[in-house]
Coordinates of N, CA and C and ligand atoms in Angstrom, one line a residue:
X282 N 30.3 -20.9 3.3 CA 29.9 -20.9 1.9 C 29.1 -19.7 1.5
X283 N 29.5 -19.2 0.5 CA 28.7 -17.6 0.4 C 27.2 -18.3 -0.3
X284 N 26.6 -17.1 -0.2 CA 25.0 -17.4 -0.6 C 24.8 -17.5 -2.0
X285 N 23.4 -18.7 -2.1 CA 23.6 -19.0 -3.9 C 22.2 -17.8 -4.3
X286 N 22.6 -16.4 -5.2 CA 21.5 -15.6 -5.2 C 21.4 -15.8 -6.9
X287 N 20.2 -16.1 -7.1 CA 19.7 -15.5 -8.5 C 18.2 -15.0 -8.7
X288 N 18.3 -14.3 -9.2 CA 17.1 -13.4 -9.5 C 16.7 -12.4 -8.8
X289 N 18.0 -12.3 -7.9 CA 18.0 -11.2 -6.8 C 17.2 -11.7 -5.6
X290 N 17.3 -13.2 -5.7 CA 16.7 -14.0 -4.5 C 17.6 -14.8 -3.9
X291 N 17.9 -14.5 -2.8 CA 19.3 -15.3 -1.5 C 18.0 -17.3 -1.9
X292 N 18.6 -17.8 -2.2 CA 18.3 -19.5 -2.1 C 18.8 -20.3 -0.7
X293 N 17.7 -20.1 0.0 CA 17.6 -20.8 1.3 C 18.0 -22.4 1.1
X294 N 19.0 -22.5 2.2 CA 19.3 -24.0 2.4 C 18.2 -25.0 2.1
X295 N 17.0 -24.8 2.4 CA 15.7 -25.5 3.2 C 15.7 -25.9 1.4
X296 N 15.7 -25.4 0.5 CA 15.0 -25.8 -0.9 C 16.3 -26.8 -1.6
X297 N 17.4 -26.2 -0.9 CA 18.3 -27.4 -1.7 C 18.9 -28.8 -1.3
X298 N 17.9 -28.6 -0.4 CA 18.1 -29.8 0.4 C 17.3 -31.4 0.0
X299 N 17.8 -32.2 -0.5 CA 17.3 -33.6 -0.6 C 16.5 -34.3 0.4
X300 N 15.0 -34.3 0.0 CA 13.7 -35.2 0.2 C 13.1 -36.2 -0.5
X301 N 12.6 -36.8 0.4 CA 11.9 -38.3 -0.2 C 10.5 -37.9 -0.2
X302 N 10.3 -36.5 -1.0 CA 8.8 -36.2 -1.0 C 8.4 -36.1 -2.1
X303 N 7.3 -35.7 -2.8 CA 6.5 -35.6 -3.9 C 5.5 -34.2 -3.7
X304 N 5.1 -33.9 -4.8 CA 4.1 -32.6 -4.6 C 2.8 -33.5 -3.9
X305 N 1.9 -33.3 -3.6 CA 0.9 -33.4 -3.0 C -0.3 -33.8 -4.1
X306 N -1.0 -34.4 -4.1 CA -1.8 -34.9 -4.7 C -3.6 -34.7 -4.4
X307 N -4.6 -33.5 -5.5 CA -5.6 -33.3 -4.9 C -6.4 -33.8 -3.9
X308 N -6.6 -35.3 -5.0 CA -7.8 -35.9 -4.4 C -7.3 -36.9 -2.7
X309 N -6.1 -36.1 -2.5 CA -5.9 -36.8 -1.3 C -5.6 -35.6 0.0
X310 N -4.9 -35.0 -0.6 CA -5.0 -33.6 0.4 C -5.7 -32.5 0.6
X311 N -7.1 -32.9 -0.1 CA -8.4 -31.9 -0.5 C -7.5 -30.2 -0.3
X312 N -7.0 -29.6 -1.1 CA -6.3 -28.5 -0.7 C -6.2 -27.9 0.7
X313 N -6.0 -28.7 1.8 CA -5.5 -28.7 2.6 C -4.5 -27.3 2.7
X314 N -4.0 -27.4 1.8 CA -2.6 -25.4 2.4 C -4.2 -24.5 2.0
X315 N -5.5 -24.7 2.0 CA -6.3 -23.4 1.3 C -6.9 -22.9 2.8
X316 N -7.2 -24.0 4.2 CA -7.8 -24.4 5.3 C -7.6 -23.1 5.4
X317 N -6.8 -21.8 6.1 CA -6.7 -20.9 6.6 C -7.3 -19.3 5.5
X318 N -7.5 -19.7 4.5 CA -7.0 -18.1 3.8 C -5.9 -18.0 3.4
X319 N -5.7 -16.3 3.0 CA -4.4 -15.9 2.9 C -4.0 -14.7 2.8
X320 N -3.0 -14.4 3.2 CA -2.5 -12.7 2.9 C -2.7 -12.1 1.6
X321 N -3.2 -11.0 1.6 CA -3.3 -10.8 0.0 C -2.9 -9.2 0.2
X322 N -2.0 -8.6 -0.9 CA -1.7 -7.1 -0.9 C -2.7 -6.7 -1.3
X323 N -3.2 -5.3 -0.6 CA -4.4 -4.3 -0.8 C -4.5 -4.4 -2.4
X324 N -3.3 -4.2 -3.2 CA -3.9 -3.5 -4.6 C -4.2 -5.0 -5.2
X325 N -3.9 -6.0 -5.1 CA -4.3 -7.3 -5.5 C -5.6 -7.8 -5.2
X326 N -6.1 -7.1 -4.2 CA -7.1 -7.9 -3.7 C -8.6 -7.1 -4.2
X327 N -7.7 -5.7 -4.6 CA -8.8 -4.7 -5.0 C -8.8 -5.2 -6.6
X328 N -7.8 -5.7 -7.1 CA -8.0 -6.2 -8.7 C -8.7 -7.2 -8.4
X329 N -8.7 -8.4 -8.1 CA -9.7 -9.3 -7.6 C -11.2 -8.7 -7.4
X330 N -11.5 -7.9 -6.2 CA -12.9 -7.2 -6.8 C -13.2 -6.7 -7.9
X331 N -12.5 -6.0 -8.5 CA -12.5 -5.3 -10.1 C -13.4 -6.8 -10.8
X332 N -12.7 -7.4 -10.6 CA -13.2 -9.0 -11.3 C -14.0 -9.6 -10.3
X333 N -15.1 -9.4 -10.1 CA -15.7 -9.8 -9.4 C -16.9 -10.7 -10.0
X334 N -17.0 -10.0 -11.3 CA -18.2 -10.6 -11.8 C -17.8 -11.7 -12.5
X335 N -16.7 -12.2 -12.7 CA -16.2 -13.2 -13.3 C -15.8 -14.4 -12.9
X336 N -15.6 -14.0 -11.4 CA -15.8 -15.0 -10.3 C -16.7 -15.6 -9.6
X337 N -17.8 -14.6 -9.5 CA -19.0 -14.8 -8.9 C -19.5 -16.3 -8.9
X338 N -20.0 -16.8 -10.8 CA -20.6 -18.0 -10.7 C -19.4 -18.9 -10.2
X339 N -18.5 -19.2 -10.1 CA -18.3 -20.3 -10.0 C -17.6 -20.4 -8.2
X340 N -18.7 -20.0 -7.7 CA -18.4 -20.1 -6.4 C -19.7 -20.4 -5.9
X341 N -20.3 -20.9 -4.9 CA -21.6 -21.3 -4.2 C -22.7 -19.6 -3.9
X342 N -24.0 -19.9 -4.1 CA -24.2 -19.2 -3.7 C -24.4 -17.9 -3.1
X343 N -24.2 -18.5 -1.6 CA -24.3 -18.0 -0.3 C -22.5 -17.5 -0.5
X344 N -21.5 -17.6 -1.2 CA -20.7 -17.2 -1.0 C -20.1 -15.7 -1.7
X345 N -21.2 -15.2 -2.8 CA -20.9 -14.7 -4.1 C -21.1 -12.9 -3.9
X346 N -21.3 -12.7 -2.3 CA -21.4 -11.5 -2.1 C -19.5 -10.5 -2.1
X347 N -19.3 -9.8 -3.0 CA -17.8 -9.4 -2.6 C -17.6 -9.0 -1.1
X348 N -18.5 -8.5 -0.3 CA -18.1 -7.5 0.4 C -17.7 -8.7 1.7
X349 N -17.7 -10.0 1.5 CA -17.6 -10.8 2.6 C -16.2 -11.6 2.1
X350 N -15.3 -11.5 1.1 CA -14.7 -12.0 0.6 C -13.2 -11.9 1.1
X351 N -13.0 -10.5 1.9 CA -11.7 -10.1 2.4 C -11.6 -9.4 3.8
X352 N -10.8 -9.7 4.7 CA -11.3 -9.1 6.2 C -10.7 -7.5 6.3
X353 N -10.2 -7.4 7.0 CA -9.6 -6.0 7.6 C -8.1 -5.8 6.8
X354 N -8.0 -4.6 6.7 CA -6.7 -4.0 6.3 C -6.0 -3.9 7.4
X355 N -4.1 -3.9 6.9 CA -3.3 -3.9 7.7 C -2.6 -3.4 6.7
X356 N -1.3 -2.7 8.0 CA -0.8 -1.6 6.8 C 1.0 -1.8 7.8
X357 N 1.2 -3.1 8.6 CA 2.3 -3.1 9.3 C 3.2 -4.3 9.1
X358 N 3.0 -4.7 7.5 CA 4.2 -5.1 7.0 C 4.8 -4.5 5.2
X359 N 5.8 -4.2 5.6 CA 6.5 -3.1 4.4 C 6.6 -4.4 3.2
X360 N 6.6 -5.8 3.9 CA 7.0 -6.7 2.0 C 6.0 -6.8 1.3
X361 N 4.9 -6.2 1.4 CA 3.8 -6.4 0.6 C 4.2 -5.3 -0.3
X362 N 3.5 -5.3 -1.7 CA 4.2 -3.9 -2.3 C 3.6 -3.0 -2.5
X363 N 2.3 -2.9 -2.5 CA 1.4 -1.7 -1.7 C 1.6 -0.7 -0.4
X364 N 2.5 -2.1 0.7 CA 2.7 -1.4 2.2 C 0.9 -2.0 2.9
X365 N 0.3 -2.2 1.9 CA -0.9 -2.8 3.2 C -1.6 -3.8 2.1
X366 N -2.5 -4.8 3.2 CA -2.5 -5.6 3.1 C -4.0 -6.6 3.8
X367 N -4.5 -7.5 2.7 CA -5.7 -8.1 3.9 C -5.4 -10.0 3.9
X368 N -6.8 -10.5 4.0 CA -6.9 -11.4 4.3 C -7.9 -12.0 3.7
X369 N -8.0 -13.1 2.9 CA -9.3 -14.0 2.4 C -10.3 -14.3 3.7
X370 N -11.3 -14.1 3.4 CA -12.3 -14.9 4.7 C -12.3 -16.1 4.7
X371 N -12.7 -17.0 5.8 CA -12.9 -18.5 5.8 C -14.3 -18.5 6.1
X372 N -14.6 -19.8 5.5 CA -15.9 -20.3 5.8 C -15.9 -21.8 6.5
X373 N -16.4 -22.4 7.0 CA -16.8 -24.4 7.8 C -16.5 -24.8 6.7
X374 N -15.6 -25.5 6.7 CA -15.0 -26.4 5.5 C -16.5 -27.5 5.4
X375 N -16.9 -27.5 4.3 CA -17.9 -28.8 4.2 C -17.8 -30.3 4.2
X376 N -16.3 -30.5 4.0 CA -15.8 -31.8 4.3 C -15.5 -32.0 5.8
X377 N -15.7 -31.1 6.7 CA -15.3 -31.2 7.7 C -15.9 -29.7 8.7
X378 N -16.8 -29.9 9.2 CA -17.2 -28.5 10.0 C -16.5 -27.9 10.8
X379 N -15.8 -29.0 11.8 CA -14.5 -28.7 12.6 C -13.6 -27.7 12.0
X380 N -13.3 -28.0 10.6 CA -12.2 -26.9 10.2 C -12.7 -26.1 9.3
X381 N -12.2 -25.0 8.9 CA -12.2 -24.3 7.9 C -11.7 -24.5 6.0
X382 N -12.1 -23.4 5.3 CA -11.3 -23.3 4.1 C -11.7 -22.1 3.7
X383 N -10.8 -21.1 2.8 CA -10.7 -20.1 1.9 C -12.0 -19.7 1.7
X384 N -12.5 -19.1 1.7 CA -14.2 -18.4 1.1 C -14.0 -18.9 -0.4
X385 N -12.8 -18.7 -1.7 CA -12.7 -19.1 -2.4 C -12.4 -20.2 -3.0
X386 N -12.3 -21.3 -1.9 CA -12.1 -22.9 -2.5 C -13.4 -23.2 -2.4
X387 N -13.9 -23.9 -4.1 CA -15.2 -24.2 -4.4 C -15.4 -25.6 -3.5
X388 N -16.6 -26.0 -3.1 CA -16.7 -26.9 -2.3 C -16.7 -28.1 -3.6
X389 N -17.4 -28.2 -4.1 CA -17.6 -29.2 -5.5 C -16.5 -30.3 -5.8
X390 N -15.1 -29.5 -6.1 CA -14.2 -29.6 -6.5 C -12.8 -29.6 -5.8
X391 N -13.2 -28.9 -5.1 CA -11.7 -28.2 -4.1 C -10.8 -27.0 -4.7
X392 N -11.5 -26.7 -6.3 CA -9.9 -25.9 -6.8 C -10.5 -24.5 -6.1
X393 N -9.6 -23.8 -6.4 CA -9.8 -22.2 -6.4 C -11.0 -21.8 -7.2
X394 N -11.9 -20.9 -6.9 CA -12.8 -20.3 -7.5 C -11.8 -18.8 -8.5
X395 N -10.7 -18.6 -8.0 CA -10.1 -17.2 -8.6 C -9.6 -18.1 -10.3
X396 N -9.1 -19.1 -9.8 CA -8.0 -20.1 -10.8 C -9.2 -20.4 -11.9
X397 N -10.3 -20.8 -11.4 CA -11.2 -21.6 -12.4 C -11.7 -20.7 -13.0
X398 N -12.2 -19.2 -12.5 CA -12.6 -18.3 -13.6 C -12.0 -17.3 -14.2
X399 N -10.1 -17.6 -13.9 CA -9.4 -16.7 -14.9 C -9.1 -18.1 -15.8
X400 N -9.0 -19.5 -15.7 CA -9.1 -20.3 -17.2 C -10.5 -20.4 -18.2
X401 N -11.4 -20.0 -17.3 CA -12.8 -20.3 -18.1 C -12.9 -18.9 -19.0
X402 N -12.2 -17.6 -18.9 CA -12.1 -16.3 -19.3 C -11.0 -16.4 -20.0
X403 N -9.9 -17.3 -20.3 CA -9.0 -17.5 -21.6 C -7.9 -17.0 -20.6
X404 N -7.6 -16.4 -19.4 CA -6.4 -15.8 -18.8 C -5.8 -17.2 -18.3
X405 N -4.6 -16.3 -17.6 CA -3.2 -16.9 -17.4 C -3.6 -17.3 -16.0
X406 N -3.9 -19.2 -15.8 CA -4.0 -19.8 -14.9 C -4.1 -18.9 -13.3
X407 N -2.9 -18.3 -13.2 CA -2.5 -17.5 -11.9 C -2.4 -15.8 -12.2
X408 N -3.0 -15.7 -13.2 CA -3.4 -14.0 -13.3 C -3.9 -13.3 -12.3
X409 N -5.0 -14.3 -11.9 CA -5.6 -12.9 -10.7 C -5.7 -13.5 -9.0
X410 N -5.2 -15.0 -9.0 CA -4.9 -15.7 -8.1 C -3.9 -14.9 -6.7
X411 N -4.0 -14.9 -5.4 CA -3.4 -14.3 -5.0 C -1.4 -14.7 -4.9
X412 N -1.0 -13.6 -4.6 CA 0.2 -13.8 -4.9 C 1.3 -15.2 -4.1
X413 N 0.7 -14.9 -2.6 CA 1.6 -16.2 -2.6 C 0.7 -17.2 -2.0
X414 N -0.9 -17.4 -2.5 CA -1.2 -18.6 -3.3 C -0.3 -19.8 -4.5
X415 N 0.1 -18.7 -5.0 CA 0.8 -19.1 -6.7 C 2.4 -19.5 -5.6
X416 N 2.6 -19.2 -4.7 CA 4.2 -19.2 -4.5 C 4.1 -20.5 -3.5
X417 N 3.0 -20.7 -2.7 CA 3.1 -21.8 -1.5 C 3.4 -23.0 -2.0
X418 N 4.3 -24.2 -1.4 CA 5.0 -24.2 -0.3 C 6.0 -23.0 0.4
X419 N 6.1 -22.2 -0.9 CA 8.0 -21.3 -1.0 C 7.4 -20.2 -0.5
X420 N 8.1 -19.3 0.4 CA 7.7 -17.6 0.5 C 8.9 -17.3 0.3
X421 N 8.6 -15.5 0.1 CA 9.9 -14.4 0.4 C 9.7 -13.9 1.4
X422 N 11.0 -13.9 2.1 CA 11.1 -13.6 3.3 C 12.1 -12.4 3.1
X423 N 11.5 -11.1 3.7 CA 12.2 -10.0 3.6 C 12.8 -9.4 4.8
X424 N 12.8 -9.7 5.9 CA 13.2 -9.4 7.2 C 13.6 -10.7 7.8
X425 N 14.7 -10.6 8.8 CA 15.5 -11.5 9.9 C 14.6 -11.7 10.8
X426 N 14.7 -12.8 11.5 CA 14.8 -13.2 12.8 C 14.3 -12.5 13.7
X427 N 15.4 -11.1 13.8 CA 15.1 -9.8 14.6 C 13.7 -8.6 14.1
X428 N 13.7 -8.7 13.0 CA 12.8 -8.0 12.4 C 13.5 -7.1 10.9
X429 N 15.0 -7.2 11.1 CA 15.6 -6.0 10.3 C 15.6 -6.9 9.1
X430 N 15.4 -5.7 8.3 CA 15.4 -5.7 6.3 C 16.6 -6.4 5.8
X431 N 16.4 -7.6 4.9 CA 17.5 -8.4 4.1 C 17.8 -7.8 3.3
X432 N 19.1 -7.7 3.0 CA 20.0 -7.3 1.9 C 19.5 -7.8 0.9
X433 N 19.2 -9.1 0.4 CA 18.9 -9.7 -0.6 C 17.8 -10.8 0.1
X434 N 16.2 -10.3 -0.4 CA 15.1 -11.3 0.1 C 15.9 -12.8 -0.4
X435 N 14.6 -13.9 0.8 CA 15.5 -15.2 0.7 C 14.3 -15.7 0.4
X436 N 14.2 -16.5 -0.9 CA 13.3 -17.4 -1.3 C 13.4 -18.7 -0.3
X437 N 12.6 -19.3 0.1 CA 12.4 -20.6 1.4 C 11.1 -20.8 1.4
X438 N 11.5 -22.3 2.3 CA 10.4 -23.3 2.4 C 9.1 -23.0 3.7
X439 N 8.3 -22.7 3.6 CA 6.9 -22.4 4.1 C 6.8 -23.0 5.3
X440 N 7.4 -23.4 6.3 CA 7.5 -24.8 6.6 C 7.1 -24.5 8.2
X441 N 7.4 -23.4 8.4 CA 7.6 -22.9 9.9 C 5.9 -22.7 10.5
X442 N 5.0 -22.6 10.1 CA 3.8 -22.3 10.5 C 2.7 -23.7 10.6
X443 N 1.6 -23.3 11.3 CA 0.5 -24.0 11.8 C 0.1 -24.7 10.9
X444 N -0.2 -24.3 9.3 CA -1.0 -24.9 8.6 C -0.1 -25.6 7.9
X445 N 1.5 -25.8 8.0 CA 2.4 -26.8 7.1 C 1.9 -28.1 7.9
X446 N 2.3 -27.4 10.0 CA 1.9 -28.9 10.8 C 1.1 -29.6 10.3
X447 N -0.4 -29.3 10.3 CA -1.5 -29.8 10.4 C -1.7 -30.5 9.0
X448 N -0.4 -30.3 7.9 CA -0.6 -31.2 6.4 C -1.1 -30.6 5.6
X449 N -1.2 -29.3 5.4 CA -0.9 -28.4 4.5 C 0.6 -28.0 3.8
X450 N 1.2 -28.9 3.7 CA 2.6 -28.6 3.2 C 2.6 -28.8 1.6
X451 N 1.9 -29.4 1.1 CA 1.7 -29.7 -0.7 C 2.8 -30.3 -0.9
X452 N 2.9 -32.0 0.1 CA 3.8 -32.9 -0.3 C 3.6 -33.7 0.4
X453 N 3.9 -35.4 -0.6 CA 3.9 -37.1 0.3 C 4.7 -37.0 0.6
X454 N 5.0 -38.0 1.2 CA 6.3 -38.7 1.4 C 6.3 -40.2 -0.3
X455 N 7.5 -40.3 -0.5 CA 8.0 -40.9 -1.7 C 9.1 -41.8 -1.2
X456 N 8.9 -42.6 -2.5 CA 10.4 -43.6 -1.8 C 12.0 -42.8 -2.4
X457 N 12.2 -41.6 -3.5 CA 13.3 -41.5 -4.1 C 13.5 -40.1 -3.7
X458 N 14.8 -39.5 -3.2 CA 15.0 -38.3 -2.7 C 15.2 -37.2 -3.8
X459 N 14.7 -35.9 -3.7 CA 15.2 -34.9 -5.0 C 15.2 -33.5 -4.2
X460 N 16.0 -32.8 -5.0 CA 16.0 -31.2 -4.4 C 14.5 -30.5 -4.0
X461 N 14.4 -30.6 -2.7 CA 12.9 -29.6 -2.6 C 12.7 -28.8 -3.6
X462 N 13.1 -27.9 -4.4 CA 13.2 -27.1 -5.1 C 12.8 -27.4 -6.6
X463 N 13.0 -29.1 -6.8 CA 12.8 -29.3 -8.1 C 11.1 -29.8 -7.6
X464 N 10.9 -30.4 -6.6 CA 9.5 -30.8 -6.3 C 8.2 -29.6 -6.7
X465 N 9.0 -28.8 -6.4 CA 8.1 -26.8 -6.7 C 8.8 -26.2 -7.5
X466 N 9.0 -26.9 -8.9 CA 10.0 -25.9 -10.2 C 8.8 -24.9 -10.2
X467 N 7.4 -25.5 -10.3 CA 6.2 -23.9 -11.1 C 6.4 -22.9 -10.3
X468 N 6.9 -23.0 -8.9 CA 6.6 -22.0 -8.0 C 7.5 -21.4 -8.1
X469 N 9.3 -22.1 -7.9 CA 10.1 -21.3 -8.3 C 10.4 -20.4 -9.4
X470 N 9.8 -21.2 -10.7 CA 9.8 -20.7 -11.7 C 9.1 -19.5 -11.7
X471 N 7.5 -19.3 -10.8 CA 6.7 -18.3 -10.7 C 7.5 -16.9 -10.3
X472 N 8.5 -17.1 -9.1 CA 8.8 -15.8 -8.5 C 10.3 -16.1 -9.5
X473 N 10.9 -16.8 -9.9 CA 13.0 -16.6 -10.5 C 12.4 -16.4 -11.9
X474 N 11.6 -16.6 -12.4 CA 11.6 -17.0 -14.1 C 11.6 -18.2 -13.9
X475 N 11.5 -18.4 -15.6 CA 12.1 -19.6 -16.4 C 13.6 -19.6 -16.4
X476 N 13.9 -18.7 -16.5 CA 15.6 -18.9 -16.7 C 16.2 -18.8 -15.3
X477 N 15.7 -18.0 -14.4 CA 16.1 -18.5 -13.5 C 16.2 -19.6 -12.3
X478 N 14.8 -20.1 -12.8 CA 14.6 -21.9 -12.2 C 15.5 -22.7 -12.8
X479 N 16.0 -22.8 -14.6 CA 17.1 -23.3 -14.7 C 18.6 -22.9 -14.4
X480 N 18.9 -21.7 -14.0 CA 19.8 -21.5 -13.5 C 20.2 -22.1 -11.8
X481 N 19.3 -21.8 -11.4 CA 19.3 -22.8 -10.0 C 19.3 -24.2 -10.4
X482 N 18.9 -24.9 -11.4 CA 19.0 -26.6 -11.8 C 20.4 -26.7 -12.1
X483 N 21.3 -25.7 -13.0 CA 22.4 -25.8 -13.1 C 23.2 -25.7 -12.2
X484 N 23.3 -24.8 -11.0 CA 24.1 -24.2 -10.2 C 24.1 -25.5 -9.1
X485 N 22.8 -26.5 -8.9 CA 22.9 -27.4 -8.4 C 23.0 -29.0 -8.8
X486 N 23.2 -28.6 -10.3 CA 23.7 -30.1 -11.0 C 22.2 -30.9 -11.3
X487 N 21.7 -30.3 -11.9 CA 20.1 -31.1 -12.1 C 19.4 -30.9 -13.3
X488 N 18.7 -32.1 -13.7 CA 18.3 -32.0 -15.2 C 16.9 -30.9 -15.0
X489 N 16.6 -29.5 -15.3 CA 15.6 -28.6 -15.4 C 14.4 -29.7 -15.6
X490 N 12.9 -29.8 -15.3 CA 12.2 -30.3 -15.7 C 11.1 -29.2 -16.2
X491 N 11.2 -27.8 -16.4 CA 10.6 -26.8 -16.9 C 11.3 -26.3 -18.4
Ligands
LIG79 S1 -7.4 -17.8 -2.9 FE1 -7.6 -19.7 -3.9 S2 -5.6 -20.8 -3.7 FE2 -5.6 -19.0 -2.3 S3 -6.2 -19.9 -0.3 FE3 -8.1 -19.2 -1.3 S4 -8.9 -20.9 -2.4 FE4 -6.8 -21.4 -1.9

């Protein structure tokens, strides 16, 4: 079967596949996918400091220093679109000391400290939120197996790493099966468009819910 590409994204089996799941629900998976951090591209992370003072309050504290907010640069993966790239810091999760969470998950609440003060500043929910923050469960994956460059990056399900195991996956289990893919229309919609999330609803016979 040839590959189903829109948006100049290969559509990995893993999203069109029928689950008896649901998105994840805050107050039960305390943002659980936040436990680790996250990759963030250099120039992203440096617009995030630009905005620093806008984020500040609504984060604790002891947390509101920038210079403790991002770890070390890396410059040895090419899909980032800068070419380098860092890391959110973690801090002792307070629900739990044993584990961690994001330097920027407010303890209070659980949400994002980035998310809460680009809506309190009138911006676009995921304007300054890191990039595939906005995209998790789904990444793009730009390289094979072997390491070599895809013809056409493949939008897919997150699924392969430590922090999906441990219940960071941003999904129940449910009693009625639906396309992974419609479970995460925002996300898809984030990286395909709007029109290209419903073009994937058509291409797979499904009523768009976006
Ligand atoms: S930047 Fe925000 S959404 Fe991303 S891991 Fe940190 S707290 Fe979670």
């Amino acid at each position: 079967m040839s590959a189903l590409i829109i948006s100049g994204y290969e559509i990995d089996e893993k999203l069109l596949q029928r689950l008896p799941i649901q998105r994840c629900r805050l107050n039960v998976c305390r943002a659980a996918c936040c436990a680790d951090g996250v990759w963030v591209d250099w120039g992203q992370a440096q617009r995030i400091l630009e905005h620093a003072a806008l984020i500040q309050p609504f984060l604790p504290h002891s947390r509101r220093d920038p210079q403790t907010w991002f770890a070390e640069l890396h410059d040895d993966d090419p899909s980032f679109p800068s070419g380098r790239y860092t890391g959110t810091t973690t801090v002792a999760d307070p629900d739990d000391p044993e584990k961690t969470t994001c330097v920027f998950l407010r303890p209070e609440d659980r949400l994002c400290a980035i998310q809460v003060a680009s809506l309190a500043h009138g911006l676009p929910a995921w304007s300054l939120k890191p990039f595939y923050c906005c995209l998790y469960p789904l990444v793009d994956e730009h390289t094979d197996e072997q390491g070599q460059r895809l013809a056409q990056p493949r939008l897919t399900l997150d699924d392969e790493n430590d922090l999906f195991a441990r219940g960071g996956g941003c999904r129940e289990a449910c009693a009625h099966a639906q396309p992974v893919f419609q479970v995460y229309a925002e996300e898809v919609a984030f990286i395909l468009g709007a029109e290209g999330y419903r073009e994937l609803c058509r291409r797979a016979g499904v009523v768009p819910r976006l």
